[in-house]
Amino acid sequence: MRKALMLLLSIAILSACADDKNTNIEALNISALDYHASLDQITNIMVHDIFSPPVASRIYSYANLAAYEIVAQHNPELESLTKTINADIKIPVLDTTKNIDYKMAALIAQLEIGKTLIFSEAEITNYRDSLFVRWKENNEEIFLNSETYGMQVADAFKRWIDKDNYKETRTMPKFSVYTEDVSRWQPTPPTYMDGIEPHWMKIRPFTLDSASQFKPKPHPEFSMKVGSVFYKELMEVYEVRNQMDKTGNKSEELSIAKFWDCNPYVSTQRGHLMFATKKITPGGHWIGITKIASQKANLDFDKTVYAYTTISIGIADAFISCWDEKYSSNLIRPETLINKFIDDQWKPVLQTPPFPEYTSGHSVVSGTSAEILTQLFGDQFQFLDDTEVRYGLPQREYTSFRNAAQEAALSRLYGGIHYRAAIENGLEQGIDLGKHVVNTLNVKAL
């Protein structure tokens, strides 16, 4: 009888400990809102540090993937993505015997990878430390165990990230523009910067067999002959801009162009001074749309991380694919030709980004993003996009992600920085790539 009572007492104590363990973790109350806030912090720092669109996509993908791999070990409905992407990485196993908050560990891994890849480390360290203080005060044991595991995963990712050829591309030659071929890209006003990331196609992709796997249709053959397809597309850019001038600030086309600008390299000159106007990248805009969709769908922490991770992988591969074509076709921008042959006083609505024209990065990235988000949230997902409100622009409403992608692509014509072929063929390139990502990752509806 006494032995039976002792056994029952032991079971009760163990049960109480288990309940206490779960209560302690739940008391931390880490939610999807915390993940949104953490990723917003990384975005803010990237805007401050003026990362190029391709480099920003690399940061998003690794930071989110590190968090996801921790979540996937805890959630049986999610599978490790390292099994389906180009990933030679061994994720440390989550020790279920220890008192670990997997959400906390995921955030720690995400922030550590973000800190490793950005410039302003102090900014993200201060943000992280403020979280650490709160978590440690709530339960030191859970915090220390979660921190240890999160850092183990981050360290594994750092070793893998180190082999993606990024460091090697930092020492490769700049893009040469010394050519007599009038069809080749030339630096554009006002800063006349060298072409950025000319070797980005050498970065290790996530789902692509090669950077050229989704090579788009060729652009119309270069010709300044009146009546040629290329010349007609050039004149369309010129005439659309002139028509917008007649309409003035009330032009819908002008609103669309500005809303989707997303150029982190915009420079403003006042007198003898020139300074940068910091903006979000195209990938950052679609990360913002992912946040909007996730919150509207009321996704929990796990599904939020899943959504961000799949879209980040798609955006990263989209930039690799697009940049491969840009520096292969090496096509001149409309602004250069119009100023030289048609009207030396003409200026585009948007500042021309510092890299070759074909295909349109916005079109490729938007096409890819829309396909993935459509798979995640549905075909007729209506939303208000307030991503650009922080930059003084009003929100815009869309009936679907594909609707938004089409507008984003066409915004480059209204902005005066792309020919129609780069827009339409780029969008098709992105759609094909997006479908590939959906199939490769087996992206699930949420």
CSV table of C-alpha atoms in Angstrom, one decimal, residues 88-445:
chain,number,residue,atom,x,y,z
A,88,ASP,CA,24.8,20.8,-47.4
A,89,ILE,CA,24.0,21.6,-43.8
A,90,LYS,CA,23.3,19.5,-40.7
A,91,ILE,CA,20.9,21.1,-38.3
A,92,PRO,CA,21.6,20.4,-34.7
A,93,VAL,CA,18.8,18.2,-33.2
A,94,LEU,CA,16.4,19.8,-30.8
A,95,ASP,CA,16.9,18.1,-27.4
A,96,THR,CA,13.3,17.5,-26.2
A,97,THR,CA,14.5,16.5,-22.7
A,98,LYS,CA,15.6,20.1,-22.0
A,99,ASN,CA,13.3,23.0,-21.1
A,100,ILE,CA,13.5,24.9,-24.4
A,101,ASP,CA,11.1,27.4,-25.9
A,102,TYR,CA,11.5,26.6,-29.7
A,103,LYS,CA,9.9,30.0,-30.6
A,104,MET,CA,12.6,31.8,-28.6
A,105,ALA,CA,15.3,29.7,-30.1
A,106,ALA,CA,14.0,30.4,-33.6
A,107,LEU,CA,14.0,34.2,-32.9
A,108,ILE,CA,17.5,33.9,-31.5
A,109,ALA,CA,18.8,32.1,-34.6
A,110,GLN,CA,17.1,34.5,-36.9
A,111,LEU,CA,18.5,37.6,-35.2
A,112,GLU,CA,22.0,36.0,-35.0
A,113,ILE,CA,22.1,35.3,-38.7
A,114,GLY,CA,20.7,38.8,-39.4
A,115,LYS,CA,23.4,40.4,-37.2
A,116,THR,CA,26.1,38.4,-39.0
A,117,LEU,CA,25.0,39.5,-42.5
A,118,ILE,CA,24.3,43.2,-41.9
A,119,PHE,CA,26.6,46.2,-41.3
A,120,SER,CA,25.0,47.9,-38.3
A,121,GLU,CA,25.5,45.1,-35.8
A,122,ALA,CA,25.1,47.4,-32.8
A,123,GLU,CA,21.5,48.2,-33.9
A,124,ILE,CA,20.4,44.6,-34.0
A,125,THR,CA,22.4,43.7,-30.9
A,126,ASN,CA,20.6,46.4,-28.9
A,127,TYR,CA,17.2,45.1,-30.1
A,128,ARG,CA,18.2,41.5,-29.4
A,129,ASP,CA,19.5,42.3,-25.9
A,130,SER,CA,16.3,44.0,-25.0
A,131,LEU,CA,14.5,40.7,-25.7
A,132,PHE,CA,17.1,38.7,-23.8
A,133,VAL,CA,16.6,40.8,-20.7
A,134,ARG,CA,12.8,40.2,-20.7
A,135,TRP,CA,13.1,36.5,-21.5
A,136,LYS,CA,15.8,35.9,-18.8
A,137,GLU,CA,13.7,37.7,-16.2
A,138,ASN,CA,10.7,35.6,-17.0
A,139,ASN,CA,12.6,32.3,-16.8
A,140,GLU,CA,16.4,32.0,-16.8
A,141,GLU,CA,16.5,28.3,-17.4
A,142,ILE,CA,14.3,28.4,-20.4
A,143,PHE,CA,16.2,31.4,-21.8
A,144,LEU,CA,19.6,29.9,-21.4
A,145,ASN,CA,18.6,26.5,-22.9
A,146,SER,CA,16.9,28.3,-25.8
A,147,GLU,CA,19.8,30.6,-26.4
A,148,THR,CA,22.2,27.7,-26.4
A,149,TYR,CA,20.2,25.8,-29.0
A,150,GLY,CA,19.4,28.9,-31.1
A,151,MET,CA,23.1,29.7,-31.3
A,152,GLN,CA,24.0,26.1,-32.2
A,153,VAL,CA,21.7,26.3,-35.2
A,154,ALA,CA,23.0,29.8,-36.1
A,155,ASP,CA,26.5,28.5,-36.0
A,156,ALA,CA,25.6,25.6,-38.3
A,157,PHE,CA,24.1,28.1,-40.7
A,158,LYS,CA,27.1,30.4,-40.6
A,159,ARG,CA,29.3,27.5,-41.8
A,160,TRP,CA,27.0,26.8,-44.7
A,161,ILE,CA,26.4,30.4,-45.6
A,162,ASP,CA,30.2,30.9,-45.8
A,163,LYS,CA,30.3,28.6,-48.8
A,164,ASP,CA,27.7,30.4,-51.0
A,165,ASN,CA,30.4,32.3,-53.0
A,166,TYR,CA,29.4,35.7,-51.6
A,167,LYS,CA,32.8,36.5,-50.2
A,168,GLU,CA,34.5,35.5,-53.4
A,169,THR,CA,32.3,37.8,-55.4
A,170,ARG,CA,33.4,40.8,-53.3
A,171,THR,CA,36.9,40.5,-54.8
A,172,MET,CA,35.8,40.0,-58.4
A,173,PRO,CA,36.3,42.7,-61.0
A,174,LYS,CA,33.9,45.6,-61.4
A,175,PHE,CA,31.6,45.6,-64.4
A,176,SER,CA,33.4,47.1,-67.4
A,177,VAL,CA,31.4,49.6,-69.5
A,178,TYR,CA,34.2,50.7,-71.8
A,179,THR,CA,32.6,49.8,-75.1
A,180,GLU,CA,31.7,51.5,-78.4
A,181,ASP,CA,28.6,49.3,-78.8
A,182,VAL,CA,25.7,51.7,-78.3
A,183,SER,CA,23.4,48.9,-77.3
A,184,ARG,CA,25.4,48.1,-74.2
A,185,TRP,CA,24.6,49.4,-70.7
A,186,GLN,CA,26.1,52.7,-69.5
A,187,PRO,CA,26.1,54.3,-66.0
A,188,THR,CA,23.1,56.6,-65.6
A,189,PRO,CA,22.5,60.0,-63.9
A,190,PRO,CA,22.8,61.4,-61.3
A,191,THR,CA,25.6,59.4,-59.7
A,192,TYR,CA,26.8,57.3,-62.7
A,193,MET,CA,27.5,54.3,-60.4
A,194,ASP,CA,29.2,51.2,-61.7
A,195,GLY,CA,26.8,48.3,-62.3
A,196,ILE,CA,26.0,46.6,-58.9
A,197,GLU,CA,26.5,42.9,-58.3
A,198,PRO,CA,27.8,41.9,-61.7
A,199,HIS,CA,28.7,38.5,-60.4
A,200,TRP,CA,25.5,37.7,-58.5
A,201,MET,CA,24.8,34.8,-60.8
A,202,LYS,CA,27.6,33.0,-59.1
A,203,ILE,CA,25.9,33.0,-55.7
A,204,ARG,CA,24.7,29.5,-54.7
A,205,PRO,CA,20.9,29.3,-55.4
A,206,PHE,CA,18.4,27.5,-53.2
A,207,THR,CA,16.2,25.7,-55.7
A,208,LEU,CA,17.7,26.4,-59.1
A,209,ASP,CA,19.9,23.9,-61.0
A,210,SER,CA,21.8,26.9,-62.4
A,211,ALA,CA,21.4,30.7,-62.6
A,212,SER,CA,20.2,30.4,-66.2
A,213,GLN,CA,17.6,27.7,-65.6
A,214,PHE,CA,14.8,30.2,-66.2
A,215,LYS,CA,16.4,32.2,-68.9
A,216,PRO,CA,13.7,34.5,-70.5
A,217,LYS,CA,12.9,35.1,-74.1
A,218,PRO,CA,15.4,37.3,-75.9
A,219,HIS,CA,14.6,41.0,-75.9
A,220,PRO,CA,13.8,42.6,-79.3
A,221,GLU,CA,16.9,43.1,-81.4
A,222,PHE,CA,18.5,46.4,-80.7
A,223,SER,CA,17.8,48.9,-83.5
A,224,MET,CA,17.4,52.7,-83.6
A,225,LYS,CA,15.7,52.4,-86.9
A,226,VAL,CA,12.3,54.1,-86.9
A,227,GLY,CA,9.6,51.4,-87.0
A,228,SER,CA,11.7,48.6,-85.5
A,229,VAL,CA,10.2,46.8,-82.5
A,230,PHE,CA,13.0,48.0,-80.2
A,231,TYR,CA,12.6,51.6,-81.4
A,232,LYS,CA,8.8,51.5,-80.8
A,233,GLU,CA,9.4,50.2,-77.3
A,234,LEU,CA,11.9,53.0,-76.6
A,235,MET,CA,9.5,55.6,-77.9
A,236,GLU,CA,6.7,54.2,-75.8
A,237,VAL,CA,8.8,54.9,-72.7
A,238,TYR,CA,9.4,58.4,-73.9
A,239,GLU,CA,5.8,59.1,-74.8
A,240,VAL,CA,4.3,57.6,-71.6
A,241,ARG,CA,6.5,60.0,-69.5
A,242,ASN,CA,5.5,63.0,-71.6
A,243,GLN,CA,1.8,62.1,-71.3
A,244,MET,CA,2.2,61.9,-67.5
A,245,ASP,CA,3.7,65.4,-67.5
A,246,LYS,CA,0.5,66.7,-69.1
A,247,THR,CA,-1.7,64.9,-66.5
A,248,GLY,CA,0.4,66.2,-63.6
A,249,ASN,CA,0.5,64.9,-60.0
A,250,LYS,CA,-3.1,63.5,-60.3
A,251,SER,CA,-1.9,60.8,-62.7
A,252,GLU,CA,-2.7,57.2,-61.6
A,253,GLU,CA,0.4,56.1,-63.5
A,254,LEU,CA,2.6,58.4,-61.5
A,255,SER,CA,1.1,57.1,-58.2
A,256,ILE,CA,1.8,53.5,-59.3
A,257,ALA,CA,5.4,54.3,-60.4
A,258,LYS,CA,6.2,56.0,-57.0
A,259,PHE,CA,4.5,53.3,-55.0
A,260,TRP,CA,6.7,50.5,-56.5
A,261,ASP,CA,9.9,52.5,-56.7
A,262,CYS,CA,11.7,50.5,-54.1
A,263,ASN,CA,15.1,51.8,-55.2
A,264,PRO,CA,17.7,51.9,-52.3
A,265,TYR,CA,20.1,53.9,-54.5
A,266,VAL,CA,18.0,57.1,-55.0
A,267,SER,CA,20.3,60.1,-54.7
A,268,THR,CA,19.1,63.7,-54.2
A,269,GLN,CA,21.2,66.7,-55.0
A,270,ARG,CA,20.9,70.1,-53.3
A,271,GLY,CA,23.4,72.6,-54.4
A,272,HIS,CA,26.8,70.9,-54.2
A,273,LEU,CA,25.6,68.2,-51.8
A,274,MET,CA,24.3,64.8,-52.8
A,275,PHE,CA,22.7,62.5,-50.3
A,276,ALA,CA,20.9,59.2,-50.4
A,277,THR,CA,17.1,58.8,-49.9
A,278,LYS,CA,16.8,55.5,-48.2
A,279,LYS,CA,14.1,53.1,-49.4
A,280,ILE,CA,13.0,49.5,-49.1
A,281,THR,CA,14.1,47.0,-51.8
A,282,PRO,CA,11.7,45.2,-54.2
A,283,GLY,CA,12.2,42.0,-52.1
A,284,GLY,CA,11.6,44.0,-48.9
A,285,HIS,CA,8.2,45.2,-50.4
A,286,TRP,CA,7.1,41.7,-51.0
A,287,ILE,CA,8.2,40.7,-47.5
A,288,GLY,CA,6.0,43.5,-46.3
A,289,ILE,CA,3.1,42.1,-48.3
A,290,THR,CA,3.8,38.7,-46.7
A,291,LYS,CA,3.4,40.3,-43.3
A,292,ILE,CA,0.1,41.9,-44.3
A,293,ALA,CA,-1.2,38.6,-45.6
A,294,SER,CA,-0.1,36.7,-42.6
A,295,GLN,CA,-1.7,39.1,-40.2
A,296,LYS,CA,-4.9,39.2,-42.2
A,297,ALA,CA,-5.0,35.4,-42.2
A,298,ASN,CA,-4.3,35.4,-38.5
A,299,LEU,CA,-1.4,33.0,-38.9
A,300,ASP,CA,0.2,31.5,-35.7
A,301,PHE,CA,3.9,31.7,-35.1
A,302,ASP,CA,4.8,28.5,-37.0
A,303,LYS,CA,2.9,29.3,-40.1
A,304,THR,CA,4.1,32.9,-40.1
A,305,VAL,CA,7.7,31.7,-40.2
A,306,TYR,CA,6.8,29.2,-42.9
A,307,ALA,CA,5.3,31.9,-45.1
A,308,TYR,CA,8.3,34.2,-44.7
A,309,THR,CA,10.8,31.4,-45.4
A,310,THR,CA,9.2,30.2,-48.6
A,311,ILE,CA,8.8,33.7,-50.0
A,312,SER,CA,12.3,34.6,-49.0
A,313,ILE,CA,13.8,31.6,-50.8
A,314,GLY,CA,11.8,32.5,-53.9
A,315,ILE,CA,12.9,36.1,-53.9
A,316,ALA,CA,16.5,35.1,-53.4
A,317,ASP,CA,16.4,32.7,-56.4
A,318,ALA,CA,14.5,35.3,-58.5
A,319,PHE,CA,17.4,37.8,-58.1
A,320,ILE,CA,20.0,35.2,-59.1
A,321,SER,CA,18.0,34.4,-62.2
A,322,CYS,CA,17.3,38.0,-63.1
A,323,TRP,CA,20.9,39.1,-62.5
A,324,ASP,CA,22.2,36.3,-64.7
A,325,GLU,CA,20.2,37.7,-67.6
A,326,LYS,CA,20.9,41.3,-66.8
A,327,TYR,CA,24.7,40.9,-67.1
A,328,SER,CA,24.3,38.5,-70.0
A,329,SER,CA,22.2,40.7,-72.3
A,330,ASN,CA,23.8,43.9,-70.9
A,331,LEU,CA,21.1,46.1,-72.5
A,332,ILE,CA,21.2,49.9,-72.3
A,333,ARG,CA,18.6,51.8,-70.3
A,334,PRO,CA,15.9,54.0,-72.0
A,335,GLU,CA,17.2,57.1,-70.3
A,336,THR,CA,20.6,56.8,-71.9
A,337,LEU,CA,19.2,56.4,-75.5
A,338,ILE,CA,16.6,59.1,-75.1
A,339,ASN,CA,19.0,61.6,-73.8
A,340,LYS,CA,21.5,60.8,-76.6
A,341,PHE,CA,19.3,60.5,-79.6
A,342,ILE,CA,15.9,62.0,-78.9
A,343,ASP,CA,15.7,64.6,-76.1
A,344,ASP,CA,18.7,65.5,-74.0
A,345,GLN,CA,16.4,67.2,-71.4
A,346,TRP,CA,14.2,64.2,-70.8
A,347,LYS,CA,14.2,62.5,-67.4
A,348,PRO,CA,12.4,59.4,-66.1
A,349,VAL,CA,9.9,59.7,-63.3
A,350,LEU,CA,12.0,57.4,-61.2
A,351,GLN,CA,15.8,57.4,-60.9
A,352,THR,CA,17.3,54.7,-63.1
A,353,PRO,CA,18.8,51.9,-60.9
A,354,PRO,CA,22.5,51.2,-61.5
A,355,PHE,CA,22.5,48.0,-63.5
A,356,PRO,CA,21.6,46.7,-67.0
A,357,GLU,CA,18.0,46.9,-68.2
A,358,TYR,CA,16.9,43.4,-69.2
A,359,THR,CA,14.9,41.8,-67.6
A,360,SER,CA,13.1,43.9,-65.0
A,361,GLY,CA,14.0,42.9,-61.5
A,362,HIS,CA,10.6,44.1,-60.2
A,363,SER,CA,8.9,42.0,-62.8
A,364,VAL,CA,10.8,38.8,-62.0
A,365,VAL,CA,10.7,39.2,-58.2
A,366,SER,CA,7.0,40.2,-58.3
A,367,GLY,CA,6.0,37.3,-60.5
A,368,THR,CA,7.8,34.8,-58.3
A,369,SER,CA,6.4,36.3,-55.1
A,370,ALA,CA,2.9,36.3,-56.4
A,371,GLU,CA,2.9,32.7,-57.3
A,372,ILE,CA,4.2,31.6,-53.9
A,373,LEU,CA,1.8,33.8,-52.0
A,374,THR,CA,-1.1,32.6,-54.1
A,375,GLN,CA,-0.2,29.1,-53.2
A,376,LEU,CA,0.0,30.0,-49.5
A,377,PHE,CA,-3.1,32.3,-49.2
A,378,GLY,CA,-5.3,31.7,-52.2
A,379,ASP,CA,-6.0,33.2,-55.6
A,380,GLN,CA,-8.5,35.9,-54.6
A,381,PHE,CA,-6.8,37.2,-51.5
A,382,GLN,CA,-7.6,40.9,-51.3
A,383,PHE,CA,-5.4,43.1,-49.3
A,384,LEU,CA,-4.5,46.7,-48.6
A,385,ASP,CA,-0.8,47.3,-49.1
A,386,ASP,CA,0.5,49.9,-46.7
A,387,THR,CA,4.2,48.9,-47.1
A,388,GLU,CA,5.2,52.3,-48.4
A,389,VAL,CA,3.2,54.4,-45.9
A,390,ARG,CA,6.4,54.9,-43.9
A,391,TYR,CA,7.9,56.6,-47.0
A,392,GLY,CA,5.0,59.0,-47.3
A,393,LEU,CA,3.0,57.1,-49.9
A,394,PRO,CA,-0.7,56.2,-49.4
A,395,GLN,CA,-1.8,52.5,-49.3
A,396,ARG,CA,-3.1,50.7,-52.4
A,397,GLU,CA,-5.7,48.0,-52.7
A,398,TYR,CA,-5.3,44.8,-54.6
A,399,THR,CA,-7.7,42.0,-55.5
A,400,SER,CA,-5.0,39.3,-55.5
A,401,PHE,CA,-1.2,38.9,-55.4
A,402,ARG,CA,-1.1,38.4,-59.1
A,403,ASN,CA,-2.9,41.7,-59.5
A,404,ALA,CA,-0.3,43.4,-57.4
A,405,ALA,CA,2.6,41.7,-59.4
A,406,GLN,CA,1.2,42.9,-62.7
A,407,GLU,CA,1.0,46.5,-61.4
A,408,ALA,CA,4.5,46.3,-59.9
A,409,ALA,CA,5.8,45.2,-63.2
A,410,LEU,CA,4.0,47.8,-65.2
A,411,SER,CA,5.2,50.5,-62.8
A,412,ARG,CA,8.6,50.3,-64.4
A,413,LEU,CA,7.2,51.5,-67.7
A,414,TYR,CA,5.5,54.4,-65.9
A,415,GLY,CA,8.7,55.1,-64.1
A,416,GLY,CA,10.6,55.4,-67.4
A,417,ILE,CA,13.3,52.9,-66.5
A,418,HIS,CA,12.2,49.7,-68.5
A,419,TYR,CA,11.1,48.8,-72.0
A,420,ARG,CA,7.9,46.7,-72.3
A,421,ALA,CA,9.8,43.5,-73.2
A,422,ALA,CA,11.7,43.6,-70.0
A,423,ILE,CA,8.5,44.0,-68.1
A,424,GLU,CA,6.4,41.3,-69.8
A,425,ASN,CA,9.1,38.7,-70.3
A,426,GLY,CA,10.5,39.4,-66.8
A,427,LEU,CA,7.0,38.8,-65.3
A,428,GLU,CA,6.8,35.5,-67.2
A,429,GLN,CA,10.3,34.6,-66.1
A,430,GLY,CA,9.2,35.2,-62.5
A,431,ILE,CA,6.0,33.3,-62.7
A,432,ASP,CA,7.8,30.2,-64.1
A,433,LEU,CA,10.4,30.5,-61.4
A,434,GLY,CA,7.7,30.9,-58.7
A,435,LYS,CA,5.8,27.8,-59.9
A,436,HIS,CA,9.2,25.9,-59.7
A,437,VAL,CA,9.7,27.1,-56.1
A,438,VAL,CA,6.2,26.0,-55.1
A,439,ASN,CA,6.7,22.6,-56.6
A,440,THR,CA,10.3,22.1,-55.3
A,441,LEU,CA,9.5,23.1,-51.7
A,442,ASN,CA,6.0,21.5,-51.9
A,443,VAL,CA,4.6,24.8,-50.6
A,444,LYS,CA,1.4,24.1,-48.7
A,445,ALA,CA,-1.7,26.3,-48.5
